[in-house]
mmCIF file of C-alpha atoms and ligand atoms in Angstrom:
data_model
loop_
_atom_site.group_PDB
_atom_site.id
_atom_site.type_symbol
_atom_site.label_atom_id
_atom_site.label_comp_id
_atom_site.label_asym_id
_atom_site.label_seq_id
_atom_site.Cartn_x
_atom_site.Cartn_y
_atom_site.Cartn_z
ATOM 1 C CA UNK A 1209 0.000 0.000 0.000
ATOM 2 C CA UNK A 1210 1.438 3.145 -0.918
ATOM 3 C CA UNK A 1211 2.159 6.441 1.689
ATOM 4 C CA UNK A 1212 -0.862 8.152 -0.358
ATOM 5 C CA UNK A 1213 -3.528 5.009 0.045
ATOM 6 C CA UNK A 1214 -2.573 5.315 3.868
ATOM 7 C CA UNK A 1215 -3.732 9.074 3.570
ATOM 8 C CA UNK A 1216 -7.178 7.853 2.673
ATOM 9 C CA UNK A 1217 -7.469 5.196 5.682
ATOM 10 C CA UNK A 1218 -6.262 7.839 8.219
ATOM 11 C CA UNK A 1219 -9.090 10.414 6.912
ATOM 12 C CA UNK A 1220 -11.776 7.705 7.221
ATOM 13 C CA UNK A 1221 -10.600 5.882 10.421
ATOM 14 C CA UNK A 1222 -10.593 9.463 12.127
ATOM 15 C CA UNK A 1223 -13.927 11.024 10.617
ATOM 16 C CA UNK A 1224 -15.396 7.264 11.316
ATOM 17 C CA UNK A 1225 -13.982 7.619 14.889
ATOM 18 C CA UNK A 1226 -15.574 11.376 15.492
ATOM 19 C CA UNK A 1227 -19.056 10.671 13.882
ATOM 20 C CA UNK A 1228 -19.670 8.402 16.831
ATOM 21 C CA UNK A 1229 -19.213 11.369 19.285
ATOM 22 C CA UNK A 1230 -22.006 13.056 20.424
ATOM 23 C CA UNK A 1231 -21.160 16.750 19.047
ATOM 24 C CA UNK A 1232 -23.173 18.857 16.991
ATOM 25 C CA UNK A 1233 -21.267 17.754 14.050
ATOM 26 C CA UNK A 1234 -22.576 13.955 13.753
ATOM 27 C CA UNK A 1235 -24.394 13.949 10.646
ATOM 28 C CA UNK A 1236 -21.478 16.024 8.924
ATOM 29 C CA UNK A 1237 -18.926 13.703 9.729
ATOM 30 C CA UNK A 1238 -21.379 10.481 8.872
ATOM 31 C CA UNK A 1239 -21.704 12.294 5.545
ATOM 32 C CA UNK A 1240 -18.083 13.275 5.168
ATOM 33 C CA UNK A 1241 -16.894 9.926 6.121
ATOM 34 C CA UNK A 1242 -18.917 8.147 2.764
ATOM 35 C CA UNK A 1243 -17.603 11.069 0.947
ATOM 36 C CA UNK A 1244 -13.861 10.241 1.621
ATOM 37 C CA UNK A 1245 -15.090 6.627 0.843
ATOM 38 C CA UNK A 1246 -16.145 7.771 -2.432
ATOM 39 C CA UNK A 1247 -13.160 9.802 -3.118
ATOM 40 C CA UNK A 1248 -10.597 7.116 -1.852
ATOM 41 C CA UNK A 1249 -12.152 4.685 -4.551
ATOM 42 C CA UNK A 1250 -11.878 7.611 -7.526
ATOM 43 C CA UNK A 1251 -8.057 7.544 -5.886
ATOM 44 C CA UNK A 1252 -7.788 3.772 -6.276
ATOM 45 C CA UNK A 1253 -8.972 3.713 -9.670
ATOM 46 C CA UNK A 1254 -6.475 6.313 -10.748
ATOM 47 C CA UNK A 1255 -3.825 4.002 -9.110
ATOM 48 C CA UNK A 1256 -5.027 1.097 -10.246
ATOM 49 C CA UNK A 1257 -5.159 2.195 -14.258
ATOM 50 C CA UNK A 1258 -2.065 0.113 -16.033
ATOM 51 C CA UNK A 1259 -2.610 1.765 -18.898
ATOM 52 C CA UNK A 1260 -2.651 5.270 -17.862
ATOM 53 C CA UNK A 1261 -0.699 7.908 -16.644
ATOM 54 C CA UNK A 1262 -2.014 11.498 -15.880
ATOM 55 C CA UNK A 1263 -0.919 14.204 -18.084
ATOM 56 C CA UNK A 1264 -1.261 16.883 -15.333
ATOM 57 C CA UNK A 1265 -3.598 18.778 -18.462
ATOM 58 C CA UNK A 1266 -7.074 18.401 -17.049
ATOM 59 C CA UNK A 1267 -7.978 18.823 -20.569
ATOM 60 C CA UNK A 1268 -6.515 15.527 -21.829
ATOM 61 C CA UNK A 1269 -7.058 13.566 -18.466
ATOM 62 C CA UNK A 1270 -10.363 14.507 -17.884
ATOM 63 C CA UNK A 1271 -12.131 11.378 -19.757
ATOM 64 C CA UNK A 1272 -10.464 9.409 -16.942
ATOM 65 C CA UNK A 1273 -11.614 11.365 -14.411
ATOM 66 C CA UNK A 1274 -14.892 11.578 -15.912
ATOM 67 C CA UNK A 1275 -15.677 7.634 -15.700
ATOM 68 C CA UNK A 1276 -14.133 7.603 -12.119
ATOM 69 C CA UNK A 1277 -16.351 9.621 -10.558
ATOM 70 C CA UNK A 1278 -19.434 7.723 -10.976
ATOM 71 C CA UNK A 1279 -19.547 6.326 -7.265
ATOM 72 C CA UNK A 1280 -19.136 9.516 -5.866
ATOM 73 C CA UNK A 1281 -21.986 10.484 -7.297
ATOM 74 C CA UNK A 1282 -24.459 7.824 -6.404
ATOM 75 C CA UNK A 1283 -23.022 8.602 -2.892
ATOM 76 C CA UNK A 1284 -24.017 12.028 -2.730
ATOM 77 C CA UNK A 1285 -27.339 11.273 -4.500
ATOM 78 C CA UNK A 1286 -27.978 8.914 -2.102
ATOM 79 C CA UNK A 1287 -26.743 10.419 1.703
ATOM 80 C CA UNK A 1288 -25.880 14.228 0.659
ATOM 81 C CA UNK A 1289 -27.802 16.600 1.870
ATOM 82 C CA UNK A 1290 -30.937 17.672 0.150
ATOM 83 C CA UNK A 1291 -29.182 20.429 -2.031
ATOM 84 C CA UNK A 1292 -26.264 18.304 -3.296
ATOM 85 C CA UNK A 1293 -28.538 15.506 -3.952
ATOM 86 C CA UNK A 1294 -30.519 17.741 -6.399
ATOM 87 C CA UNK A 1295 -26.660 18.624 -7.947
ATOM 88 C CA UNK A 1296 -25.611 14.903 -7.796
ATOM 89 C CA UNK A 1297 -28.844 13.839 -9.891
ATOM 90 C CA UNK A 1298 -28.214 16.734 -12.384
ATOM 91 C CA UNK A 1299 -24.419 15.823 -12.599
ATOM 92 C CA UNK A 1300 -25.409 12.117 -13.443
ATOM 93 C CA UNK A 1301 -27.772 13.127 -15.820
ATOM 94 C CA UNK A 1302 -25.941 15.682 -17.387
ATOM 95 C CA UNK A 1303 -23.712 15.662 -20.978
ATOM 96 C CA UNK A 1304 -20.354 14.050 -20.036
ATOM 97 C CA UNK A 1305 -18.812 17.252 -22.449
ATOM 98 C CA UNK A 1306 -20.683 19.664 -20.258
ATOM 99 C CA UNK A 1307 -19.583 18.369 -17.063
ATOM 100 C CA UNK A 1308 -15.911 17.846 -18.709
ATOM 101 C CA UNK A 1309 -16.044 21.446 -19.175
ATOM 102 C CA UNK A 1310 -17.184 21.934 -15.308
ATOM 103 C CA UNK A 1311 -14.582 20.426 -14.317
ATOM 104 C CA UNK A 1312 -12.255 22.158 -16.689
ATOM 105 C CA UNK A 1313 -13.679 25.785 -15.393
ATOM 106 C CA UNK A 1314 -12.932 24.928 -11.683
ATOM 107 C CA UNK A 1315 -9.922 23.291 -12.226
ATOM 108 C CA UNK A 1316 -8.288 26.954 -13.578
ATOM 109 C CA UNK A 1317 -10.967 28.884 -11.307
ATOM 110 C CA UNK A 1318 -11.666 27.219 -8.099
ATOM 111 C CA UNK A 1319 -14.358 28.130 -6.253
ATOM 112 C CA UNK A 1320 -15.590 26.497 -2.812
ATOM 113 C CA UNK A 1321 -18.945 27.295 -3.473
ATOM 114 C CA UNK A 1322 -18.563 23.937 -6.396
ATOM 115 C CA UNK A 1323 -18.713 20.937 -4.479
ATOM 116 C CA UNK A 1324 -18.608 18.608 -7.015
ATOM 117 C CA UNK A 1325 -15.481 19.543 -9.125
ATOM 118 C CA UNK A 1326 -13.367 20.206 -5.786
ATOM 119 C CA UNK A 1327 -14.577 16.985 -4.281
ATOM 120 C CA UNK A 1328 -13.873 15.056 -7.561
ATOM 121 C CA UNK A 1329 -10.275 16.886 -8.618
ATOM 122 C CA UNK A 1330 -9.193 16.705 -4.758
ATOM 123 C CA UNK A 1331 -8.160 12.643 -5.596
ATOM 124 C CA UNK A 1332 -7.126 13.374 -8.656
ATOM 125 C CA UNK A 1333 -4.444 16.572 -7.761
ATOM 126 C CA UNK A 1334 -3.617 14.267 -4.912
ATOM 127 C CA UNK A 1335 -2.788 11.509 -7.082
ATOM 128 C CA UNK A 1336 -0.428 14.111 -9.425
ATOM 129 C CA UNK A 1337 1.275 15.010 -6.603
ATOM 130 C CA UNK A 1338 1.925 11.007 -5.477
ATOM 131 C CA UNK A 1339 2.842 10.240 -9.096
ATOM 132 C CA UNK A 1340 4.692 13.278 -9.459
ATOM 133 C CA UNK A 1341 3.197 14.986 -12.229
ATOM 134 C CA UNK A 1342 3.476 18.868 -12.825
ATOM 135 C CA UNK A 1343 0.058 20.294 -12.763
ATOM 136 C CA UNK A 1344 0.135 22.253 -15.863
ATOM 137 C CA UNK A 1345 -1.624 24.695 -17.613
ATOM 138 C CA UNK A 1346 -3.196 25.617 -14.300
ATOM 139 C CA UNK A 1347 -1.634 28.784 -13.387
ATOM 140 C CA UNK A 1348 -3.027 30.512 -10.422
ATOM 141 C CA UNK A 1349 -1.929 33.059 -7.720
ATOM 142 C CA UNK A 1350 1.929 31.584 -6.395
ATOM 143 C CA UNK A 1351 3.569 32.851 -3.197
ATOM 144 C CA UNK A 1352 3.607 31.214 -0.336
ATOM 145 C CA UNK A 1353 0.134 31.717 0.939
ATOM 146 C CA UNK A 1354 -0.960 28.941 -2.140
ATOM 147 C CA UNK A 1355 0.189 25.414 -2.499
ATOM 148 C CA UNK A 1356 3.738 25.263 -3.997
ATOM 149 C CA UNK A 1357 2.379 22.326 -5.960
ATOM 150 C CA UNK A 1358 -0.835 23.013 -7.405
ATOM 151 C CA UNK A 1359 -1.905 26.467 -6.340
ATOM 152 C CA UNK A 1360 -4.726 25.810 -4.433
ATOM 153 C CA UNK A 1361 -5.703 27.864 -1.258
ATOM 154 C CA UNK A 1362 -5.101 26.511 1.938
ATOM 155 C CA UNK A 1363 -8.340 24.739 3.743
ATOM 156 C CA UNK A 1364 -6.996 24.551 7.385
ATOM 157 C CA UNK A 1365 -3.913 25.000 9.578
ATOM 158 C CA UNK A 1366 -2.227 22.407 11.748
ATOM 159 C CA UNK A 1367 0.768 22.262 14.133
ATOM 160 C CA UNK A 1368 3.120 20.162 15.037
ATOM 161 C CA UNK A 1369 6.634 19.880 17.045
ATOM 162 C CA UNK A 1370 9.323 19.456 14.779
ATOM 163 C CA UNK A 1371 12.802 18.849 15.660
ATOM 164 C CA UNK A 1372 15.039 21.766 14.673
ATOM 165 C CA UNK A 1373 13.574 24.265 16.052
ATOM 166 C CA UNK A 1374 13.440 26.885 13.331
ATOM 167 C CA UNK A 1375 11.673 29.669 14.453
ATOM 168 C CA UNK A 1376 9.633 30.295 11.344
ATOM 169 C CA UNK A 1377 8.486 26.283 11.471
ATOM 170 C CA UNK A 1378 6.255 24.510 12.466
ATOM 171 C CA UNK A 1379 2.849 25.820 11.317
ATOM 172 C CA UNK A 1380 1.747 23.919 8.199
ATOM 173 C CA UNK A 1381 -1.088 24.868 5.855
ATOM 174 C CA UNK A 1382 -3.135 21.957 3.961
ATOM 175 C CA UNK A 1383 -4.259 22.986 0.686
ATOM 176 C CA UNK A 1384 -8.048 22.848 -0.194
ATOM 177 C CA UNK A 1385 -7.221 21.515 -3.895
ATOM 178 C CA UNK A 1386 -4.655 18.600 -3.699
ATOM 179 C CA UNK A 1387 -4.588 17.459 -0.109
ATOM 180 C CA UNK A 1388 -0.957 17.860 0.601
ATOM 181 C CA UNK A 1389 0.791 20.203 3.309
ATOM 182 C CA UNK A 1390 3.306 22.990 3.168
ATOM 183 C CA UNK A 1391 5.308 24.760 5.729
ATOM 184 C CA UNK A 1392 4.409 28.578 6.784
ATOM 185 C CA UNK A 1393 5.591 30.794 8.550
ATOM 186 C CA UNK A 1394 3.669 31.288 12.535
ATOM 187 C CA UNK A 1395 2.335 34.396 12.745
ATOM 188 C CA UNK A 1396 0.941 35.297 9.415
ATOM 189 C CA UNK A 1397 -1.879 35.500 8.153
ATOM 190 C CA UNK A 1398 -2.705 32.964 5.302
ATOM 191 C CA UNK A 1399 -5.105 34.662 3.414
ATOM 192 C CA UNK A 1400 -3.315 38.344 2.907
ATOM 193 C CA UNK A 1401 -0.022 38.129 4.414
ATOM 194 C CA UNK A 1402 -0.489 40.350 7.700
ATOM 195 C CA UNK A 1403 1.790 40.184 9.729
ATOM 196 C CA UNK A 1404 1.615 42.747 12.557
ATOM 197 C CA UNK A 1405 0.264 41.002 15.820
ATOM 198 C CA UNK A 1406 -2.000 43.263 16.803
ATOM 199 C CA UNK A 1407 -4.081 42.517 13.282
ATOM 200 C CA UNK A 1408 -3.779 38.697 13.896
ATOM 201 C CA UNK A 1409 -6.315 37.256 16.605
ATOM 202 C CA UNK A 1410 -6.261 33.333 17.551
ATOM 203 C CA UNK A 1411 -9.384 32.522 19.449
ATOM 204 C CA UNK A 1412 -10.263 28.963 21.383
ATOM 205 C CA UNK A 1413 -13.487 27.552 22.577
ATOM 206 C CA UNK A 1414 -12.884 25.022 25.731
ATOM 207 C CA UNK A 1415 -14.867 22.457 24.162
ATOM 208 C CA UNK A 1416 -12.038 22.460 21.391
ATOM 209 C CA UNK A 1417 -9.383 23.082 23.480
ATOM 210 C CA UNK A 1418 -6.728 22.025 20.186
ATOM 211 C CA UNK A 1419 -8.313 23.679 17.848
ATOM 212 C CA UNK A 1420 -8.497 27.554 16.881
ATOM 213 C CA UNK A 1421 -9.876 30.581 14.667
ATOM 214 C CA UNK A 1422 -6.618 32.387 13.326
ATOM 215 C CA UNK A 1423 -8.771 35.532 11.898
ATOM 216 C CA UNK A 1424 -7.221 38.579 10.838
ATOM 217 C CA UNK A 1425 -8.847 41.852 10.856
ATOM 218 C CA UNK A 1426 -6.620 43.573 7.864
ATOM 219 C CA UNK A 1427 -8.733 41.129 5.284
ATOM 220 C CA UNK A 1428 -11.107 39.567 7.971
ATOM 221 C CA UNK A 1429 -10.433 36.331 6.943
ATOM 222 C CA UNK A 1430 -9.912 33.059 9.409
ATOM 223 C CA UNK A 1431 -8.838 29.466 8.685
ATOM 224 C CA UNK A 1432 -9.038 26.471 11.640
ATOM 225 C CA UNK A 1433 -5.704 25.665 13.378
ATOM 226 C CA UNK A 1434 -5.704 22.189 14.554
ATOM 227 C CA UNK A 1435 -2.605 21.852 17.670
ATOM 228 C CA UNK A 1436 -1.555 18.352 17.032
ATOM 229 C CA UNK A 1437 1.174 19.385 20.145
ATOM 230 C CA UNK A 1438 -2.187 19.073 22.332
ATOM 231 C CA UNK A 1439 -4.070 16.093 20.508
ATOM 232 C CA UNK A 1440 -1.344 14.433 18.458
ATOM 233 C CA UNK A 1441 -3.940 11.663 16.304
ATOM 234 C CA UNK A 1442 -6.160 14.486 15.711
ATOM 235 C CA UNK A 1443 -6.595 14.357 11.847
ATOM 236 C CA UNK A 1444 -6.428 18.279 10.337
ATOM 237 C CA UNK A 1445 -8.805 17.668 7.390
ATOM 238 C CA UNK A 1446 -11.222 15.867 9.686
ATOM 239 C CA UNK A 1447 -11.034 17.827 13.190
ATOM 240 C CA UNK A 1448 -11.512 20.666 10.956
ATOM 241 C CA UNK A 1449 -15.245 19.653 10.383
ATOM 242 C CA UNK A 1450 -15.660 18.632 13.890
ATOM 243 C CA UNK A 1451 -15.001 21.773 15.031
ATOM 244 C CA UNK A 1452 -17.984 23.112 12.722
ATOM 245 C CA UNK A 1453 -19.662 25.198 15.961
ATOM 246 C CA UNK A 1454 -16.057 27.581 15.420
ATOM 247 C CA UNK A 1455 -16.650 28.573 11.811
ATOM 248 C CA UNK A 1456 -20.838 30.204 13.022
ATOM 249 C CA UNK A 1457 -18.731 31.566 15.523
ATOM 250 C CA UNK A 1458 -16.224 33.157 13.231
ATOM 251 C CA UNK A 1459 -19.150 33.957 10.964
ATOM 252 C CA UNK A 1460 -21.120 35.701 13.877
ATOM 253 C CA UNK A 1461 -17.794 37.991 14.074
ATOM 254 C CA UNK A 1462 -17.511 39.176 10.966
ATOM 255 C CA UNK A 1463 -14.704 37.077 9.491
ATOM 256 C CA UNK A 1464 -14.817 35.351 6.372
ATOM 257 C CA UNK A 1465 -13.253 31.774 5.706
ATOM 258 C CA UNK A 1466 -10.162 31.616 3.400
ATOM 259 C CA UNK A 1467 -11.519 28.416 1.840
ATOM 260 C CA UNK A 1468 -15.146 26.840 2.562
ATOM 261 C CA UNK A 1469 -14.654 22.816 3.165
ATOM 262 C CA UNK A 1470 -16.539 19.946 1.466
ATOM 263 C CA UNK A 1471 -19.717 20.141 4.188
ATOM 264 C CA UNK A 1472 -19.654 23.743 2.967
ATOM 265 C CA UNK A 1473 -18.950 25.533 6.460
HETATM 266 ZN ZN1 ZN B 917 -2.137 21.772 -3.658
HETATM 267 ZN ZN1 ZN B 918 -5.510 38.809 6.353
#
């Protein structure tokens, strides 16, 4: 089993794990757990294609995609909520061109407000990043406050002890797009670069005592920071949507998130 099919298995086991919590997040994480089902199998079926190696051109890999993405579907159809179950059934009945252009349009101008193209292309960027293929064509904002890899905005914050030391370590941001991590620096914020401390406020609730709202009021924008120094097998992706009572919170205050997550809060 490869490092990246492991990814999948810690998502599920954690969001598995969570849903059985009483919180106010239960049905989320029921429903988010089948959807990282779903998008583990698109994953596999990229993996397991002999035949077929990704371009990194959405345009000439998107016919793969395409017939991967079936069971996601069905999924959704089936368990989503009442919205995405209306999408999911026009999806499925849709012209595969016209939703090969969908996923086209996203893929060079993301929104979070598309569920379907972001949960589809998040396997699929993953799986160019495990097979190391360049993204191309898909040129989007750079600098360091978007994934080095793909481009994609950051979804949530985590950190973690690492050995060295280095002052400007140890904060991490996961990107929203292709699932994979890169180092920032502490005191920043991620959405406009801010960095004077009075701007930057970090706010905890006790009944998440490992997780917080880094907002900033230059841009007032927030992202989730999940403390894996205080809850080591929390899982970012996953605690993230626990923690759903944090983003009405951040909402209540005025701050916008940098990037909405697949249960759209
Ligand atoms: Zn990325
Ligand atoms: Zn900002």
């Amino acid at each position: 089993m490869s490092k990246m099919a492991g990814f999948w298995d810690k998502q599920i086991d954690r969001a598995d794990q969570l849903a059985t919590e009483p919180s106010g997040a239960k049905e989320l994480l029921t429903f988010y757990a089948r959807l990282l089902r779903a998008q583990a199998q698109i994953y596999e079926s990229f993996r397991s294609r002999n035949d077929w190696v990704p371009s990194g051109d959405l345009a000439n890999d998107v016919t793969v995609v395409q017939s991967s993405m079936t069971g996601l579907l069905e999924c959704v159809e089936r368990y989503g909520p009442e919205s995405l179950a209306e999408e999911a059934r026009v999806v499925l009945a849709a012209e595969p061109t016209v939703v090969a252009l969908e996923l086209i349009e996203y893929w060079h101008n993301p929104s979070d407000m598309q569920f379907f193209p972001k949960a589809v292309l998040q396997p699929y960027a993953l799986w160019l990043a495990e097979s190391r293929t360049t993204p191309a064509r898909r040129e989007l904002a750079g600098g360091e406050r978007t994934c080095p890899f793909c481009g994609g905005k950051p979804q949530v914050s985590f950190l973690q002890s690492k050995e060295s030391g280095a002052e400007s370590g140890n904060r991490d941001l996961v990107c929203a797009t292709c699932l994979c991590s890169w180092e920032f620096r502490r005191v920043v914020c991620a959405n406009c670069g801010e960095e004077r401390p009075a701007k930057l406020g970090y706010f905890h609730s006790p009944e998440f005592a490992y997780v917080r709202i880094e907002a900033c009021d230059t841009c007032k924008h927030y992202i989730k920071g999940i403390d894996l120094t205080r809850l080591g097998h929390a899982v970012p992706l996953v605690d993230e949507i626990y923690a759903a009572p944090l983003d009405l919170w951040a909402r209540e205050h005025g701050y916008t998130k940098i990037e909405l997550n697949l249960v759209g809060l």
